Amino acid sequence: MSLTKAEKQSIIDLANMARQRAYVPYSKYPVGSALRTKAGKIYTGVNIENAAYPQTMCAERVAIFKAVSEGEMEFEAISVVTDNGGSPCGGCRQVMAEFGLDTIVLMADGNGNLVKETTVKELLPEAFTPEKLVNK
Ligand code: THU
């Protein structure tokens, strides 16, 4: 099932609104994300920083972990919204890959404009996926 333009814009807008709740006292770079499951449920996330910098958590992973912790693992699309339309970091790409290489990734800027539409497969070629583990 593919998403309509309005459905794509909706997860961009939800991520952009969530961005207001980003906790970013150090970078001042708020990121918002919204994850849409195959069943149409939506989970949002924001980046949450920490005085011990490496403990920071990215917005995309917050959204994914919220979904997985609620029993949802089949994803249709994920949006990531930043001031400048930045792309997901390597760690988030790896976490996305765990749950499917075909998930659509929408990157948008702070005005809610789509900057790039791609897939996890394109963002992380030759991904290390669960199937690669021999003793899975
Ligand atoms: N950040 C995200 O939330 N997602 C990404 O994919 C890239 C980086 C956050 C982490 C940190 O709070 C801030 O952006 C600057 O790196």
CSV table of N, CA and C and ligand atoms in Angstrom, one decimal:
chain,number,residue,atom,x,y,z
A,1,MET,N,0.8,-1.2,0.0
A,1,MET,CA,0.0,0.0,0.0
A,1,MET,C,0.9,1.2,0.0
A,2,SER,N,0.6,2.2,-0.9
A,2,SER,CA,1.4,3.4,-0.9
A,2,SER,C,0.6,4.5,-0.3
A,3,LEU,N,1.3,5.5,0.2
A,3,LEU,CA,0.7,6.6,0.9
A,3,LEU,C,0.3,7.7,-0.1
A,4,THR,N,-0.8,8.4,0.2
A,4,THR,CA,-1.2,9.5,-0.6
A,4,THR,C,-0.3,10.7,-0.2
A,5,LYS,N,-0.4,11.7,-1.1
A,5,LYS,CA,0.4,12.9,-0.8
A,5,LYS,C,0.0,13.5,0.6
A,6,ALA,N,-1.3,13.5,0.8
A,6,ALA,CA,-1.9,14.1,2.1
A,6,ALA,C,-1.4,13.3,3.3
A,7,GLU,N,-1.3,11.9,3.1
A,7,GLU,CA,-0.9,11.1,4.2
A,7,GLU,C,0.6,11.4,4.5
A,8,LYS,N,1.4,11.6,3.5
A,8,LYS,CA,2.8,11.9,3.6
A,8,LYS,C,2.9,13.3,4.3
A,9,GLN,N,2.2,14.2,3.9
A,9,GLN,CA,2.3,15.6,4.4
A,9,GLN,C,1.8,15.5,5.9
A,10,SER,N,0.9,14.7,6.2
A,10,SER,CA,0.4,14.6,7.6
A,10,SER,C,1.5,14.1,8.5
A,11,ILE,N,2.3,13.1,8.1
A,11,ILE,CA,3.4,12.7,9.1
A,11,ILE,C,4.5,13.8,9.1
A,12,ILE,N,4.7,14.5,8.1
A,12,ILE,CA,5.6,15.7,8.1
A,12,ILE,C,5.1,16.7,9.1
A,13,ASP,N,3.8,17.0,9.0
A,13,ASP,CA,3.3,18.1,9.9
A,13,ASP,C,3.3,17.7,11.4
A,14,LEU,N,3.0,16.4,11.6
A,14,LEU,CA,3.0,15.9,13.0
A,14,LEU,C,4.4,15.9,13.6
A,15,ALA,N,5.4,15.6,12.8
A,15,ALA,CA,6.8,15.6,13.2
A,15,ALA,C,7.2,17.1,13.5
A,16,ASN,N,6.8,17.9,12.6
A,16,ASN,CA,7.1,19.4,12.8
A,16,ASN,C,6.5,19.9,14.1
A,17,MET,N,5.3,19.5,14.4
A,17,MET,CA,4.6,20.0,15.6
A,17,MET,C,5.3,19.4,16.8
A,18,ALA,N,5.7,18.1,16.7
A,18,ALA,CA,6.4,17.4,17.8
A,18,ALA,C,7.7,18.1,18.1
A,19,ARG,N,8.3,18.6,17.1
A,19,ARG,CA,9.6,19.2,17.2
A,19,ARG,C,9.7,20.3,18.3
A,20,GLN,N,8.5,20.9,18.5
A,20,GLN,CA,8.4,21.9,19.6
A,20,GLN,C,8.8,21.4,21.0
A,21,ARG,N,8.6,20.0,21.1
A,21,ARG,CA,8.9,19.4,22.4
A,21,ARG,C,10.3,18.8,22.4
A,22,ALA,N,11.1,19.0,21.4
A,22,ALA,CA,12.5,18.5,21.4
A,22,ALA,C,13.2,19.1,22.6
A,23,TYR,N,14.0,18.3,23.3
A,23,TYR,CA,14.8,18.8,24.4
A,23,TYR,C,16.2,18.9,23.9
A,24,VAL,N,16.6,20.2,23.5
A,24,VAL,CA,17.9,20.4,22.8
A,24,VAL,C,18.6,21.6,23.4
A,25,PRO,N,18.9,21.6,24.7
A,25,PRO,CA,19.6,22.7,25.3
A,25,PRO,C,21.0,22.9,24.8
A,26,TYR,N,21.6,21.8,24.3
A,26,TYR,CA,23.0,21.8,23.9
A,26,TYR,C,23.2,22.1,22.4
A,27,SER,N,22.5,21.4,21.5
A,27,SER,CA,22.7,21.6,20.1
A,27,SER,C,21.8,22.7,19.6
A,28,LYS,N,20.7,22.9,20.2
A,28,LYS,CA,19.7,23.9,19.7
A,28,LYS,C,19.3,23.4,18.3
A,29,TYR,N,19.2,22.1,18.1
A,29,TYR,CA,18.9,21.6,16.7
A,29,TYR,C,17.7,20.6,17.0
A,30,PRO,N,16.5,21.2,17.0
A,30,PRO,CA,15.3,20.3,17.2
A,30,PRO,C,15.0,19.4,16.1
A,31,VAL,N,14.7,18.2,16.4
A,31,VAL,CA,14.4,17.2,15.3
A,31,VAL,C,13.0,16.6,15.8
A,32,GLY,N,12.2,16.4,14.8
A,32,GLY,CA,10.9,15.7,15.0
A,32,GLY,C,10.8,14.6,14.0
A,33,SER,N,10.1,13.6,14.5
A,33,SER,CA,9.9,12.4,13.6
A,33,SER,C,8.5,11.9,13.8
A,34,ALA,N,7.9,11.3,12.8
A,34,ALA,CA,6.6,10.6,12.9
A,34,ALA,C,6.6,9.4,12.1
A,35,LEU,N,6.3,8.3,12.7
A,35,LEU,CA,6.3,7.0,12.2
A,35,LEU,C,4.9,6.5,11.9
A,36,ARG,N,4.7,6.0,10.7
A,36,ARG,CA,3.3,5.5,10.4
A,36,ARG,C,3.4,4.0,10.2
A,37,THR,N,2.6,3.3,10.9
A,37,THR,CA,2.6,1.8,10.8
A,37,THR,C,1.8,1.4,9.6
A,38,LYS,N,2.0,0.1,9.2
A,38,LYS,CA,1.2,-0.4,8.0
A,38,LYS,C,-0.3,-0.3,8.4
A,39,ALA,N,-0.7,-0.4,9.6
A,39,ALA,CA,-2.1,-0.3,10.0
A,39,ALA,C,-2.6,1.2,10.2
A,40,GLY,N,-1.7,2.1,9.9
A,40,GLY,CA,-2.1,3.5,9.9
A,40,GLY,C,-1.9,4.2,11.3
A,41,LYS,N,-1.3,3.5,12.3
A,41,LYS,CA,-1.1,4.2,13.6
A,41,LYS,C,0.1,5.1,13.5
A,42,ILE,N,0.1,6.1,14.2
A,42,ILE,CA,1.3,7.1,14.2
A,42,ILE,C,1.9,7.3,15.5
A,43,TYR,N,3.2,7.2,15.5
A,43,TYR,CA,4.0,7.5,16.7
A,43,TYR,C,5.0,8.6,16.4
A,44,THR,N,5.0,9.6,17.3
A,44,THR,CA,6.0,10.7,17.1
A,44,THR,C,7.2,10.6,18.0
A,45,GLY,N,8.2,11.3,17.7
A,45,GLY,CA,9.4,11.3,18.5
A,45,GLY,C,10.1,12.6,18.3
A,46,VAL,N,10.9,13.0,19.3
A,46,VAL,CA,11.8,14.2,19.3
A,46,VAL,C,13.1,13.8,19.8
A,47,ASN,N,14.1,14.6,19.5
A,47,ASN,CA,15.5,14.3,20.1
A,47,ASN,C,15.5,14.8,21.5
A,48,ILE,N,16.1,14.0,22.3
A,48,ILE,CA,16.2,14.3,23.8
A,48,ILE,C,17.7,14.3,24.2
A,49,GLU,N,18.2,15.4,24.5
A,49,GLU,CA,19.7,15.5,24.8
A,49,GLU,C,19.9,15.3,26.3
A,50,ASN,N,21.2,15.3,26.6
A,50,ASN,CA,21.6,15.0,28.0
A,50,ASN,C,22.9,15.7,28.2
A,51,ALA,N,23.1,16.2,29.5
A,51,ALA,CA,24.3,16.8,29.9
A,51,ALA,C,25.5,15.9,29.7
A,52,ALA,N,25.3,14.6,29.8
A,52,ALA,CA,26.3,13.6,29.4
A,52,ALA,C,26.0,13.4,27.9
A,53,TYR,N,26.6,14.1,27.0
A,53,TYR,CA,26.2,14.2,25.6
A,53,TYR,C,25.9,12.9,24.9
A,54,PRO,N,26.7,11.9,25.1
A,54,PRO,CA,26.5,10.6,24.3
A,54,PRO,C,25.1,10.0,24.7
A,55,GLN,N,24.5,10.3,25.8
A,55,GLN,CA,23.3,9.7,26.2
A,55,GLN,C,22.1,10.3,25.4
A,56,THR,N,22.4,11.3,24.5
A,56,THR,CA,21.3,11.9,23.7
A,56,THR,C,20.6,10.8,22.9
A,57,MET,N,19.3,11.0,22.7
A,57,MET,CA,18.6,10.0,21.8
A,57,MET,C,18.0,10.8,20.6
A,58,CYS,N,18.1,10.3,19.4
A,58,CYS,CA,17.6,10.9,18.2
A,58,CYS,C,16.0,10.8,18.2
A,59,ALA,N,15.4,11.7,17.5
A,59,ALA,CA,14.0,11.7,17.3
A,59,ALA,C,13.4,10.4,16.6
A,60,GLU,N,14.1,10.0,15.6
A,60,GLU,CA,13.6,8.8,14.8
A,60,GLU,C,13.6,7.6,15.7
A,61,ARG,N,14.6,7.4,16.5
A,61,ARG,CA,14.7,6.3,17.4
A,61,ARG,C,13.6,6.3,18.5
A,62,VAL,N,13.4,7.5,19.0
A,62,VAL,CA,12.3,7.7,20.0
A,62,VAL,C,11.0,7.2,19.4
A,63,ALA,N,10.7,7.6,18.1
A,63,ALA,CA,9.4,7.3,17.5
A,63,ALA,C,9.4,5.7,17.3
A,64,ILE,N,10.5,5.2,16.8
A,64,ILE,CA,10.5,3.7,16.5
A,64,ILE,C,10.4,2.9,17.8
A,65,PHE,N,11.1,3.4,18.9
A,65,PHE,CA,11.1,2.6,20.1
A,65,PHE,C,9.7,2.7,20.8
A,66,LYS,N,9.0,3.9,20.6
A,66,LYS,CA,7.7,4.0,21.2
A,66,LYS,C,6.8,3.0,20.5
A,67,ALA,N,6.9,2.9,19.2
A,67,ALA,CA,6.0,2.0,18.4
A,67,ALA,C,6.3,0.5,18.8
A,68,VAL,N,7.6,0.2,18.8
A,68,VAL,CA,8.0,-1.2,19.1
A,68,VAL,C,7.5,-1.6,20.6
A,69,SER,N,7.7,-0.6,21.5
A,69,SER,CA,7.3,-0.9,22.8
A,69,SER,C,5.8,-1.1,23.0
A,70,GLU,N,5.0,-0.7,22.0
A,70,GLU,CA,3.6,-0.9,22.0
A,70,GLU,C,3.2,-2.1,21.1
A,71,GLY,N,4.2,-2.8,20.7
A,71,GLY,CA,3.9,-4.0,19.9
A,71,GLY,C,3.8,-3.8,18.4
A,72,GLU,N,4.2,-2.7,17.9
A,72,GLU,CA,4.1,-2.4,16.5
A,72,GLU,C,5.5,-2.5,15.8
A,73,MET,N,5.5,-3.3,14.8
A,73,MET,CA,6.8,-3.5,14.1
A,73,MET,C,6.7,-3.4,12.6
A,74,GLU,N,5.6,-3.2,12.1
A,74,GLU,CA,5.4,-3.1,10.6
A,74,GLU,C,5.2,-1.7,10.2
A,75,PHE,N,6.2,-1.1,9.6
A,75,PHE,CA,6.2,0.3,9.3
A,75,PHE,C,6.0,0.6,7.8
A,76,GLU,N,5.3,1.7,7.6
A,76,GLU,CA,5.1,2.1,6.2
A,76,GLU,C,6.0,3.3,5.9
A,77,ALA,N,6.1,4.3,6.8
A,77,ALA,CA,6.9,5.4,6.5
A,77,ALA,C,7.3,6.1,7.7
A,78,ILE,N,8.4,6.9,7.6
A,78,ILE,CA,8.9,7.7,8.8
A,78,ILE,C,9.3,9.0,8.2
A,79,SER,N,8.9,10.1,9.0
A,79,SER,CA,9.4,11.4,8.6
A,79,SER,C,10.4,11.9,9.5
A,80,VAL,N,11.3,12.7,9.1
A,80,VAL,CA,12.2,13.4,9.9
A,80,VAL,C,12.3,14.9,9.5
A,81,VAL,N,12.0,15.7,10.5
A,81,VAL,CA,11.9,17.2,10.2
A,81,VAL,C,12.9,17.9,11.0
A,82,THR,N,13.7,18.8,10.3
A,82,THR,CA,14.7,19.6,11.0
A,82,THR,C,14.6,21.0,10.4
A,83,ASP,N,15.3,21.9,11.0
A,83,ASP,CA,15.3,23.3,10.4
A,83,ASP,C,15.7,23.3,8.9
A,84,ASN,N,16.7,22.5,8.6
A,84,ASN,CA,17.3,22.5,7.3
A,84,ASN,C,17.1,21.3,6.4
A,85,GLY,N,16.2,20.4,6.8
A,85,GLY,CA,15.9,19.2,6.0
A,85,GLY,C,17.0,18.2,6.1
A,86,GLY,N,17.7,18.1,7.2
A,86,GLY,CA,18.8,17.2,7.4
A,86,GLY,C,18.3,15.7,7.3
A,87,SER,N,19.3,14.8,7.0
A,87,SER,CA,19.0,13.4,6.9
A,87,SER,C,19.2,12.6,8.1
A,88,PRO,N,18.6,11.4,8.2
A,88,PRO,CA,18.8,10.6,9.5
A,88,PRO,C,20.2,10.2,9.6
A,89,CYS,N,20.7,10.1,10.9
A,89,CYS,CA,22.1,9.7,11.2
A,89,CYS,C,22.2,8.2,10.9
A,90,GLY,N,23.5,7.8,10.9
A,90,GLY,CA,23.8,6.4,10.6
A,90,GLY,C,23.1,5.4,11.6
A,91,GLY,N,23.2,5.8,12.9
A,91,GLY,CA,22.6,4.9,13.9
A,91,GLY,C,21.1,4.7,13.7
A,92,CYS,N,20.4,5.8,13.3
A,92,CYS,CA,19.0,5.7,13.1
A,92,CYS,C,18.7,4.9,11.9
A,93,ARG,N,19.5,5.0,10.8
A,93,ARG,CA,19.3,4.2,9.6
A,93,ARG,C,19.4,2.7,10.0
A,94,GLN,N,20.4,2.4,10.8
A,94,GLN,CA,20.5,1.0,11.3
A,94,GLN,C,19.3,0.5,12.0
A,95,VAL,N,18.8,1.3,12.9
A,95,VAL,CA,17.6,0.9,13.7
A,95,VAL,C,16.4,0.8,12.7
A,96,MET,N,16.3,1.7,11.8
A,96,MET,CA,15.2,1.6,10.8
A,96,MET,C,15.3,0.3,10.0
A,97,ALA,N,16.5,-0.1,9.6
A,97,ALA,CA,16.8,-1.3,8.8
A,97,ALA,C,16.3,-2.5,9.5
A,98,GLU,N,16.4,-2.5,10.8
A,98,GLU,CA,16.0,-3.7,11.6
A,98,GLU,C,14.5,-4.1,11.3
A,99,PHE,N,13.7,-3.1,11.0
A,99,PHE,CA,12.3,-3.3,10.9
A,99,PHE,C,11.8,-3.2,9.4
A,100,GLY,N,12.7,-3.2,8.5
A,100,GLY,CA,12.3,-3.2,7.1
A,100,GLY,C,13.1,-2.2,6.2
A,101,LEU,N,13.6,-2.7,5.1
A,101,LEU,CA,14.4,-1.9,4.2
A,101,LEU,C,13.5,-1.1,3.3
A,102,ASP,N,12.2,-1.5,3.2
A,102,ASP,CA,11.3,-0.8,2.3
A,102,ASP,C,10.5,0.4,2.9
A,103,THR,N,10.8,0.7,4.2
A,103,THR,CA,10.1,1.8,4.8
A,103,THR,C,10.5,3.1,4.1
A,104,ILE,N,9.5,3.9,3.8
A,104,ILE,CA,9.7,5.2,3.1
A,104,ILE,C,10.2,6.2,4.1
A,105,VAL,N,11.2,6.9,3.7
A,105,VAL,CA,11.8,8.0,4.6
A,105,VAL,C,11.5,9.3,4.0
A,106,LEU,N,10.9,10.2,4.7
A,106,LEU,CA,10.6,11.6,4.2
A,106,LEU,C,11.4,12.5,5.0
A,107,MET,N,12.2,13.4,4.4
A,107,MET,CA,12.9,14.4,5.0
A,107,MET,C,12.3,15.7,4.7
A,108,ALA,N,12.1,16.5,5.7
A,108,ALA,CA,11.4,17.8,5.5
A,108,ALA,C,12.1,18.9,6.3
A,109,ASP,N,11.9,20.2,5.8
A,109,ASP,CA,12.5,21.3,6.5
A,109,ASP,C,11.5,21.9,7.5
A,110,GLY,N,11.9,22.9,8.2
A,110,GLY,CA,11.1,23.5,9.3
A,110,GLY,C,9.8,24.2,8.8
A,111,ASN,N,9.7,24.4,7.5
A,111,ASN,CA,8.5,24.9,6.9
A,111,ASN,C,7.5,23.8,6.5
A,112,GLY,N,7.9,22.6,6.8
A,112,GLY,CA,7.1,21.4,6.4
A,112,GLY,C,7.2,21.1,5.0
A,113,ASN,N,8.2,21.6,4.3
A,113,ASN,CA,8.4,21.2,2.9
A,113,ASN,C,9.2,19.9,2.7
A,114,LEU,N,8.7,19.0,1.9
A,114,LEU,CA,9.4,17.8,1.6
A,114,LEU,C,10.7,18.1,0.9
A,115,VAL,N,11.9,17.7,1.4
A,115,VAL,CA,13.1,17.9,0.8
A,115,VAL,C,13.6,16.7,0.0
A,116,LYS,N,13.3,15.5,0.6
A,116,LYS,CA,13.7,14.3,-0.1
A,116,LYS,C,12.8,13.2,0.4
A,117,GLU,N,12.4,12.3,-0.6
A,117,GLU,CA,11.7,11.1,-0.3
A,117,GLU,C,12.6,9.9,-0.7
A,118,THR,N,12.8,9.0,0.2
A,118,THR,CA,13.7,7.9,-0.2
A,118,THR,C,13.2,6.6,0.6
A,119,THR,N,14.0,5.6,0.7
A,119,THR,CA,13.7,4.4,1.4
A,119,THR,C,14.9,4.1,2.3
A,120,VAL,N,14.7,3.2,3.3
A,120,VAL,CA,15.8,2.8,4.2
A,120,VAL,C,16.8,2.1,3.3
A,121,LYS,N,16.4,1.3,2.4
A,121,LYS,CA,17.3,0.5,1.5
A,121,LYS,C,18.3,1.5,0.8
A,122,GLU,N,17.7,2.6,0.3
A,122,GLU,CA,18.6,3.5,-0.4
A,122,GLU,C,19.5,4.3,0.6
A,123,LEU,N,19.1,4.5,1.8
A,123,LEU,CA,19.9,5.2,2.8
A,123,LEU,C,21.0,4.3,3.4
A,124,LEU,N,20.7,3.0,3.4
A,124,LEU,CA,21.7,2.1,4.0
A,124,LEU,C,21.9,0.9,3.1
A,125,PRO,N,22.7,1.1,2.1
A,125,PRO,CA,23.0,0.0,1.2
A,125,PRO,C,23.7,-1.1,1.9
A,126,GLU,N,23.5,-2.4,1.5
A,126,GLU,CA,24.1,-3.5,2.1
A,126,GLU,C,24.0,-3.6,3.7
A,127,ALA,N,22.8,-3.2,4.1
A,127,ALA,CA,22.5,-3.1,5.5
A,127,ALA,C,22.7,-4.5,6.2
A,128,PHE,N,23.2,-4.4,7.5
A,128,PHE,CA,23.2,-5.6,8.3
A,128,PHE,C,21.9,-5.8,8.9
A,129,THR,N,21.2,-6.8,8.5
A,129,THR,CA,19.8,-7.0,9.0
A,129,THR,C,19.7,-8.3,9.8
A,130,PRO,N,18.6,-8.5,10.4
A,130,PRO,CA,18.4,-9.7,11.3
A,130,PRO,C,18.7,-11.0,10.6
A,131,GLU,N,18.4,-11.1,9.3
A,131,GLU,CA,18.6,-12.3,8.5
A,131,GLU,C,20.1,-12.7,8.4
A,132,LYS,N,21.0,-11.7,8.6
A,132,LYS,CA,22.4,-11.9,8.5
A,132,LYS,C,23.0,-12.7,9.7
A,133,LEU,N,22.2,-12.7,10.8
A,133,LEU,CA,22.7,-13.4,12.0
A,133,LEU,C,22.4,-14.9,11.8
A,134,VAL,N,23.5,-15.7,11.8
A,134,VAL,CA,23.4,-17.2,11.6
A,134,VAL,C,22.6,-17.8,12.7
A,135,ASN,N,22.8,-17.4,13.9
A,135,ASN,CA,22.1,-18.0,15.1
A,135,ASN,C,20.9,-17.3,15.6
A,136,LYS,N,20.3,-16.6,14.7
A,136,LYS,CA,19.1,-15.8,15.0
A,136,LYS,C,18.0,-16.6,15.7
B,1,THU,N1,19.6,14.1,15.7
B,1,THU,C1,18.4,13.4,15.5
B,1,THU,O1,17.5,13.6,16.4
B,1,THU,N2,18.3,12.6,14.5
B,1,THU,C2,19.2,12.5,13.5
B,1,THU,O2,19.0,11.6,12.6
B,1,THU,C3,20.4,13.3,13.5
B,1,THU,C4,20.7,14.0,14.8
B,1,THU,C5,19.8,15.0,16.9
B,1,THU,C6,20.8,14.5,17.9
B,1,THU,C7,21.2,15.8,18.5
B,1,THU,O3,20.2,16.0,19.6
B,1,THU,C8,21.0,16.8,17.5
B,1,THU,O4,20.2,16.2,16.5
B,1,THU,C9,22.3,17.3,16.9
B,1,THU,O5,23.1,16.2,16.5
